[in-house]
Amino acid sequence: MSYEYKQREVSLREHKEFRIGDGRISGYISIFLGALSLLAVLAYLYPSYLTTAELREAYDANVLQQVLKYGMWISLFFGGVTFMINRRKRQGAVGIMLTLIAFAMGGYLVPVGAVEANSLSLGVDWLILAFLGSIIIFTTLEKLFPKYKDQVILREEWGLDFFYFCFNHLLISIILLVGNYLVSQFQWALDSSVQNFVQSMPLIVQVFILIMIADFVLYWEHRTFHEVPKLWPFHAVHHSVETMDWLAGSRSHFMQTFIERSLVMLSLYLIGADKAALDLYVTFAALQAIVIHTNLDIPWGPLKYLVVTPQYHHWHHSCEKPAIDTNYCAHTPLFDRLFNTYHMPTEHWPAEYGTTKRLPRTFIGQLLYPFGIGKDKEY
Ligand SMILES: [Zn+2]
Ligand SMILES: [Zn+2]
């Protein structure tokens, strides 16, 4: 029997919409830049506790200090604009206050010094850079090429997903620490002949191998989380999101995040590719993980057969019958095709997202849910 696909209905939540002139855009810009500035100043004051050793190697703290300088002035400017257009004064005041506190703590004049090595720290730098980068790139793309044009930025539960976003980024060094520990336990499994063979190949081939190996590992890890009843509640947290956008993919139970990242780190480590290939893979994987959740409708051409696209992963998040337990792949659709879990009606997008049984709608509720707490309640 064939399934009857329906159109998704998105109604415009007008009171949540950003409109030029009502002070909301300038208010939010001021608050977000004010909060980020304050965090950045704290990171400059206490770098060994609040910045990530791995990430520090990749950026220039002096250059970012200039970015901070502009961020602080722009926050003040937009805070002032909200006052001038005489709307949302409270938002303007909060933004200005956060920035003034950042100024009082030294602002962009805090000297950049040598940083003591500290294996455990909060990834405040990672959070700021990832948030600024993502919001600029993906919100712009989603506004230019939306799948659902009436979907607002501040959609239902964006606050919850924003919290997940912050949580996951702040804990980056713990995730790396767990992953590195696991990797160190498997030194014995390293084979230098495999390593030499892989490293003798051109960079692009190495990246391709990493993508395929990671996708194979992720396919089975993902499928296991779906098919083992005791594991499903952990992964159900990721599926509990009912509106898709770039932020939605952040929702994930920390247990699953740890298991997933560690398994991928370990398998890629055992391949022994060049560091440049690993860096390219990690960048590609991180971007794709965001893209596939976006509210983005762009023509992928023949690429749609080769890579996992938003439409493909949106089907994975659908609670409609034919889509349940399909499209496990993270990078290419190959293993779904191979193992018969492929679902891609190219003409259609899902009408509904989420789990068939609703989960708690709070961070703590979702954190405890897999341990059986609050399982019998209706949400
Ligand atoms: Zn899943
Ligand atoms: Zn997802």
Coordinates of C-alpha atoms and ligand atoms in Angstrom, one line a residue:
M1 CA 0.0 0.0 0.0
S2 CA 1.4 3.4 -0.9
Y3 CA 1.8 6.1 1.7
E4 CA 0.0 9.4 1.2
Y5 CA 2.5 12.2 1.8
K6 CA 1.2 15.4 3.2
Q7 CA 2.5 19.0 3.1
R8 CA 3.9 20.4 6.3
E9 CA 1.9 23.3 7.7
V10 CA 3.9 26.1 9.2
S11 CA 1.9 29.0 10.5
L12 CA 3.6 32.3 11.0
R13 CA 3.9 33.2 14.7
E14 CA 3.7 36.9 14.1
H15 CA 4.5 37.9 17.6
K16 CA 7.8 36.0 17.3
E17 CA 8.7 37.4 13.9
F18 CA 11.6 39.8 13.4
R19 CA 10.4 42.9 11.7
I20 CA 12.5 45.9 10.9
G21 CA 11.5 48.9 13.1
D22 CA 10.0 47.1 16.1
G23 CA 13.3 47.1 18.1
R24 CA 13.5 43.4 18.4
I25 CA 16.4 42.9 15.9
S26 CA 18.6 45.6 17.5
G27 CA 17.6 44.4 21.0
Y28 CA 18.7 40.8 20.4
I29 CA 21.9 41.8 18.6
S30 CA 22.8 44.0 21.5
I31 CA 22.0 41.3 24.1
F32 CA 23.8 38.5 22.3
L33 CA 26.9 40.6 21.5
G34 CA 26.9 41.9 25.1
A35 CA 26.7 38.4 26.5
L36 CA 29.4 37.1 24.1
S37 CA 31.7 40.1 24.9
L38 CA 31.4 39.4 28.6
L39 CA 32.2 35.8 28.1
A40 CA 35.1 36.7 25.8
V41 CA 36.6 39.1 28.4
L42 CA 36.3 36.4 31.0
A43 CA 38.1 34.0 28.6
Y44 CA 40.9 36.6 28.2
L45 CA 41.1 37.0 32.0
Y46 CA 41.2 33.3 32.8
P47 CA 42.4 31.5 29.6
S48 CA 43.6 28.4 31.2
Y49 CA 40.2 27.7 32.7
L50 CA 38.0 29.0 30.0
T51 CA 39.7 28.2 26.7
T52 CA 40.5 25.0 24.8
A53 CA 44.1 24.0 24.3
E54 CA 43.4 22.4 21.0
L55 CA 41.5 25.4 19.7
R56 CA 44.0 28.0 20.9
E57 CA 46.5 26.6 18.4
A58 CA 44.1 27.3 15.6
Y59 CA 43.3 31.0 16.2
D60 CA 45.2 34.2 16.9
A61 CA 44.1 35.7 20.3
N62 CA 45.3 39.1 19.2
V63 CA 43.2 39.2 16.1
L64 CA 40.1 38.0 18.0
Q65 CA 40.7 40.8 20.5
Q66 CA 40.0 43.2 17.6
V67 CA 36.8 41.3 16.8
L68 CA 35.9 41.7 20.5
K69 CA 36.5 45.4 20.2
Y70 CA 34.0 45.8 17.3
G71 CA 31.6 43.4 19.0
M72 CA 31.5 45.5 22.1
W73 CA 31.0 48.8 20.3
I74 CA 28.3 47.2 18.0
S75 CA 26.5 45.9 21.1
L76 CA 26.4 49.5 22.5
F77 CA 25.4 50.9 19.2
F78 CA 22.4 48.5 18.8
G79 CA 21.5 49.0 22.4
G80 CA 21.3 52.7 21.7
V81 CA 19.2 52.1 18.6
T82 CA 16.6 50.3 20.6
F83 CA 16.3 53.3 22.8
M84 CA 16.2 55.7 19.9
I85 CA 13.4 53.9 18.0
N86 CA 11.7 53.9 21.4
R87 CA 10.8 50.2 21.5
R88 CA 12.0 47.2 23.6
K89 CA 13.9 49.5 26.0
R90 CA 14.5 46.6 28.4
Q91 CA 16.3 44.5 25.8
G92 CA 18.5 47.5 24.9
A93 CA 19.3 48.1 28.5
V94 CA 20.3 44.5 29.1
G95 CA 22.6 44.5 26.1
I96 CA 24.2 47.8 27.2
M97 CA 24.6 46.6 30.7
L98 CA 26.3 43.4 29.8
T99 CA 28.7 45.3 27.5
L100 CA 29.5 47.9 30.2
I101 CA 30.3 45.1 32.7
A102 CA 32.7 43.7 30.0
F103 CA 34.3 47.1 29.7
A104 CA 34.6 47.4 33.5
M105 CA 36.4 44.1 33.6
G106 CA 39.1 45.3 31.2
G107 CA 37.2 44.9 27.9
Y108 CA 39.4 44.4 24.8
L109 CA 42.4 45.8 26.6
V110 CA 43.0 42.7 28.8
P111 CA 46.6 41.7 27.8
V112 CA 47.0 38.5 25.9
G113 CA 49.6 36.4 27.7
A114 CA 51.1 32.9 27.8
V115 CA 48.6 30.3 28.9
E116 CA 49.2 27.6 31.4
A117 CA 48.4 24.2 30.1
N118 CA 45.3 22.8 31.7
S119 CA 43.8 19.6 30.4
L120 CA 40.3 20.3 31.8
S121 CA 38.7 23.6 30.9
L122 CA 35.5 25.1 29.7
G123 CA 35.4 25.8 26.0
V124 CA 34.1 29.4 26.2
D125 CA 36.3 30.3 23.2
W126 CA 34.8 27.4 21.2
L127 CA 31.3 28.4 22.2
I128 CA 31.7 32.0 21.1
L129 CA 33.4 31.2 17.8
A130 CA 31.0 28.5 16.9
F131 CA 27.9 30.5 17.8
L132 CA 29.0 33.6 15.9
G133 CA 30.1 31.6 12.9
S134 CA 26.9 29.5 12.8
I135 CA 24.4 32.3 13.4
I136 CA 26.0 34.5 10.7
I137 CA 26.3 31.7 8.1
F138 CA 23.3 29.5 8.7
T139 CA 20.7 32.1 9.7
T140 CA 21.5 34.0 6.5
L141 CA 21.3 30.9 4.4
E142 CA 18.0 29.9 6.0
K143 CA 16.5 33.3 5.4
L144 CA 17.7 33.4 1.8
F145 CA 16.7 29.8 0.8
P146 CA 14.2 28.6 3.3
K147 CA 12.3 25.4 3.0
Y148 CA 9.6 26.8 5.2
K149 CA 9.6 30.5 4.8
D150 CA 7.1 31.2 7.6
Q151 CA 9.2 29.4 10.2
V152 CA 10.5 32.0 12.6
I153 CA 14.1 32.1 14.1
L154 CA 12.7 32.0 17.6
R155 CA 10.6 28.9 16.9
E156 CA 9.2 26.7 19.5
E157 CA 11.9 25.4 21.9
W158 CA 14.7 27.3 20.4
G159 CA 15.8 28.2 23.9
L160 CA 16.1 24.6 24.9
D161 CA 18.3 23.9 21.8
F162 CA 20.3 27.0 22.4
F163 CA 21.0 25.6 25.9
Y164 CA 22.1 22.3 24.4
F165 CA 24.4 24.2 21.9
C166 CA 26.1 26.0 24.8
F167 CA 26.4 22.9 26.9
N168 CA 27.9 20.8 24.1
H169 CA 30.4 23.5 23.2
L170 CA 31.5 24.2 26.8
L171 CA 32.1 20.6 27.5
I172 CA 34.4 20.1 24.4
S173 CA 37.5 19.5 26.4
I174 CA 35.8 16.8 28.5
I175 CA 34.7 15.1 25.3
L176 CA 38.2 15.3 23.9
L177 CA 39.6 14.0 27.2
V178 CA 37.4 11.0 27.2
G179 CA 38.1 10.3 23.5
N180 CA 41.8 10.7 24.0
Y181 CA 41.8 8.4 27.0
L182 CA 40.0 5.7 25.0
V183 CA 42.4 6.2 22.1
S184 CA 45.4 5.8 24.5
Q185 CA 44.0 2.4 25.6
F186 CA 44.2 1.1 22.0
Q187 CA 47.8 1.9 21.3
W188 CA 48.5 -1.8 20.9
A189 CA 46.1 -2.0 18.0
L190 CA 48.0 0.6 15.9
D191 CA 49.6 -1.0 12.9
S192 CA 52.4 1.0 11.4
S193 CA 52.1 -0.7 8.0
V194 CA 48.5 0.4 7.7
Q195 CA 49.5 3.9 8.8
N196 CA 52.3 4.1 6.3
F197 CA 50.0 2.8 3.5
V198 CA 47.3 5.4 4.3
Q199 CA 49.8 8.3 4.6
S200 CA 51.3 7.4 1.3
M201 CA 48.0 8.4 -0.4
P202 CA 47.1 11.9 -1.7
L203 CA 45.4 14.0 0.9
I204 CA 42.0 14.0 -0.8
V205 CA 42.0 10.2 -0.9
Q206 CA 42.8 10.1 2.8
V207 CA 39.9 12.4 3.6
F208 CA 37.6 10.2 1.5
I209 CA 38.7 7.1 3.4
L210 CA 38.1 8.8 6.7
I211 CA 34.6 9.8 5.6
M212 CA 33.7 6.3 4.6
I213 CA 35.1 4.7 7.8
A214 CA 33.4 7.2 10.0
D215 CA 30.1 6.8 8.2
F216 CA 30.3 3.1 8.6
V217 CA 30.9 3.4 12.3
L218 CA 28.3 6.1 12.7
Y219 CA 25.8 4.0 10.7
W220 CA 26.0 1.1 13.1
E221 CA 26.3 3.2 16.2
H222 CA 23.2 5.2 15.1
R223 CA 21.2 2.0 14.2
T224 CA 22.1 0.4 17.5
F225 CA 20.7 3.4 19.4
H226 CA 17.5 3.0 17.4
E227 CA 17.1 -0.7 17.6
V228 CA 18.2 -1.6 21.1
P229 CA 15.2 -0.7 23.4
K230 CA 17.4 0.2 26.4
L231 CA 19.5 2.6 24.2
W232 CA 16.7 4.3 22.3
P233 CA 15.6 6.7 25.1
F234 CA 19.1 8.3 25.0
H235 CA 18.9 8.9 21.3
A236 CA 15.2 9.8 21.5
V237 CA 16.3 13.1 23.0
H238 CA 17.9 14.0 19.6
H239 CA 14.6 13.0 17.9
S240 CA 12.4 14.9 20.3
V241 CA 12.9 18.2 18.3
E242 CA 9.7 19.1 16.4
T243 CA 11.0 22.0 14.3
M244 CA 14.1 21.7 12.2
D245 CA 16.7 24.3 11.7
W246 CA 20.5 24.7 12.1
L247 CA 20.2 24.8 15.9
A248 CA 18.0 21.7 16.1
G249 CA 20.9 19.2 15.7
S250 CA 22.5 20.4 18.9
R251 CA 19.9 18.5 20.9
S252 CA 21.6 15.3 22.0
H253 CA 21.9 13.4 25.3
F254 CA 25.5 13.8 26.6
M255 CA 25.9 10.0 26.9
Q256 CA 25.2 9.6 23.2
T257 CA 27.5 12.5 22.4
F258 CA 30.3 10.9 24.3
I259 CA 29.8 7.5 22.9
E260 CA 29.5 8.7 19.3
R261 CA 32.5 11.1 19.4
S262 CA 34.7 8.5 21.1
L263 CA 33.9 5.7 18.7
V264 CA 34.6 8.0 15.7
M265 CA 37.8 9.3 17.2
L266 CA 39.1 5.8 18.0
S267 CA 38.3 4.4 14.6
L268 CA 39.9 7.3 12.7
Y269 CA 42.9 7.2 15.0
L270 CA 43.5 3.5 14.1
I271 CA 43.5 4.4 10.4
G272 CA 46.5 6.6 11.1
A273 CA 45.8 9.3 8.4
D274 CA 47.8 12.6 8.3
K275 CA 46.7 15.4 10.7
A276 CA 45.8 17.6 7.7
A277 CA 43.3 14.9 6.5
L278 CA 41.9 14.5 10.0
D279 CA 41.4 18.3 10.3
L280 CA 39.7 18.4 7.0
Y281 CA 37.4 15.5 7.9
V282 CA 36.5 17.1 11.3
T283 CA 35.6 20.4 9.6
F284 CA 33.5 18.7 6.9
A285 CA 31.7 16.5 9.5
A286 CA 31.0 19.4 11.8
L287 CA 29.5 21.5 9.0
Q288 CA 27.5 18.7 7.5
A289 CA 26.0 17.8 10.9
I290 CA 24.6 21.4 11.1
V291 CA 23.6 21.6 7.4
I292 CA 21.5 18.4 7.5
H293 CA 19.2 19.9 10.2
T294 CA 18.7 23.3 8.5
N295 CA 15.5 24.7 7.2
L296 CA 17.3 25.0 3.9
D297 CA 16.0 24.2 0.4
I298 CA 18.7 24.5 -2.2
P299 CA 19.1 22.5 -5.4
W300 CA 21.8 19.8 -4.7
G301 CA 21.8 18.4 -8.2
P302 CA 23.6 15.1 -8.5
L303 CA 25.2 15.7 -5.1
K304 CA 21.9 14.6 -3.5
Y305 CA 22.8 11.0 -4.5
L306 CA 26.3 11.3 -3.0
V307 CA 25.9 13.2 0.3
V308 CA 23.4 13.3 3.1
T309 CA 21.3 16.5 2.5
P310 CA 18.8 18.3 4.7
Q311 CA 15.9 16.6 3.0
Y312 CA 17.5 13.2 3.6
H313 CA 18.1 13.8 7.3
H314 CA 14.8 15.6 7.8
W315 CA 13.2 12.3 6.8
H316 CA 15.2 10.6 9.5
H317 CA 13.6 13.0 12.0
S318 CA 10.1 12.4 10.7
C319 CA 7.6 10.4 12.9
E320 CA 5.7 9.3 9.8
K321 CA 5.4 5.6 9.4
P322 CA 7.5 4.9 6.3
A323 CA 10.4 7.0 7.6
I324 CA 10.8 5.4 11.0
D325 CA 14.2 3.8 11.5
T326 CA 15.6 4.9 8.2
N327 CA 18.3 7.1 6.9
Y328 CA 20.9 6.5 9.6
C329 CA 23.9 7.7 7.5
A330 CA 25.7 10.9 8.5
H331 CA 27.8 11.6 5.5
T332 CA 26.8 9.6 2.3
P333 CA 23.6 7.6 1.7
L334 CA 25.7 4.5 0.8
F335 CA 25.3 2.3 3.8
D336 CA 21.5 3.0 4.0
R337 CA 21.3 1.7 0.5
L338 CA 23.5 -1.2 1.2
F339 CA 21.7 -2.3 4.4
N340 CA 18.2 -1.5 3.3
T341 CA 17.3 1.5 5.5
Y342 CA 17.0 4.1 2.7
H343 CA 14.0 6.3 2.5
M344 CA 14.0 9.3 0.2
P345 CA 10.8 10.2 -1.7
T346 CA 12.6 13.0 -3.6
E347 CA 9.3 14.9 -4.3
H348 CA 8.3 15.1 -0.6
W349 CA 9.4 16.5 2.7
P350 CA 8.1 15.3 6.0
A351 CA 4.9 16.8 7.3
E352 CA 5.8 16.1 10.9
Y353 CA 8.9 15.7 13.0
G354 CA 9.5 14.3 16.5
T355 CA 9.1 11.1 18.5
T356 CA 5.8 9.1 18.4
K357 CA 5.8 9.3 22.3
R358 CA 6.6 12.8 23.5
L359 CA 9.6 13.3 25.8
P360 CA 9.9 15.9 28.6
R361 CA 10.4 19.3 27.2
T362 CA 13.2 20.5 29.6
F363 CA 16.9 19.9 29.6
I364 CA 16.8 18.2 33.1
G365 CA 13.8 16.2 32.1
Q366 CA 15.5 14.9 29.0
L367 CA 18.7 14.3 30.9
L368 CA 17.0 12.0 33.3
Y369 CA 14.5 10.4 30.9
P370 CA 16.7 7.6 29.7
F371 CA 17.3 6.5 33.3
G372 CA 13.6 5.9 33.6
I373 CA 12.7 9.0 35.5
G374 CA 9.5 10.6 34.4
K375 CA 9.0 7.9 31.7
D376 CA 5.3 7.3 32.5
K377 CA 4.2 10.9 32.3
E378 CA 2.5 12.6 29.4
Y379 CA 4.4 15.6 28.0
Ligands
ZN1 ZN 18.3 8.8 14.9
ZN2 ZN 19.5 14.7 13.5

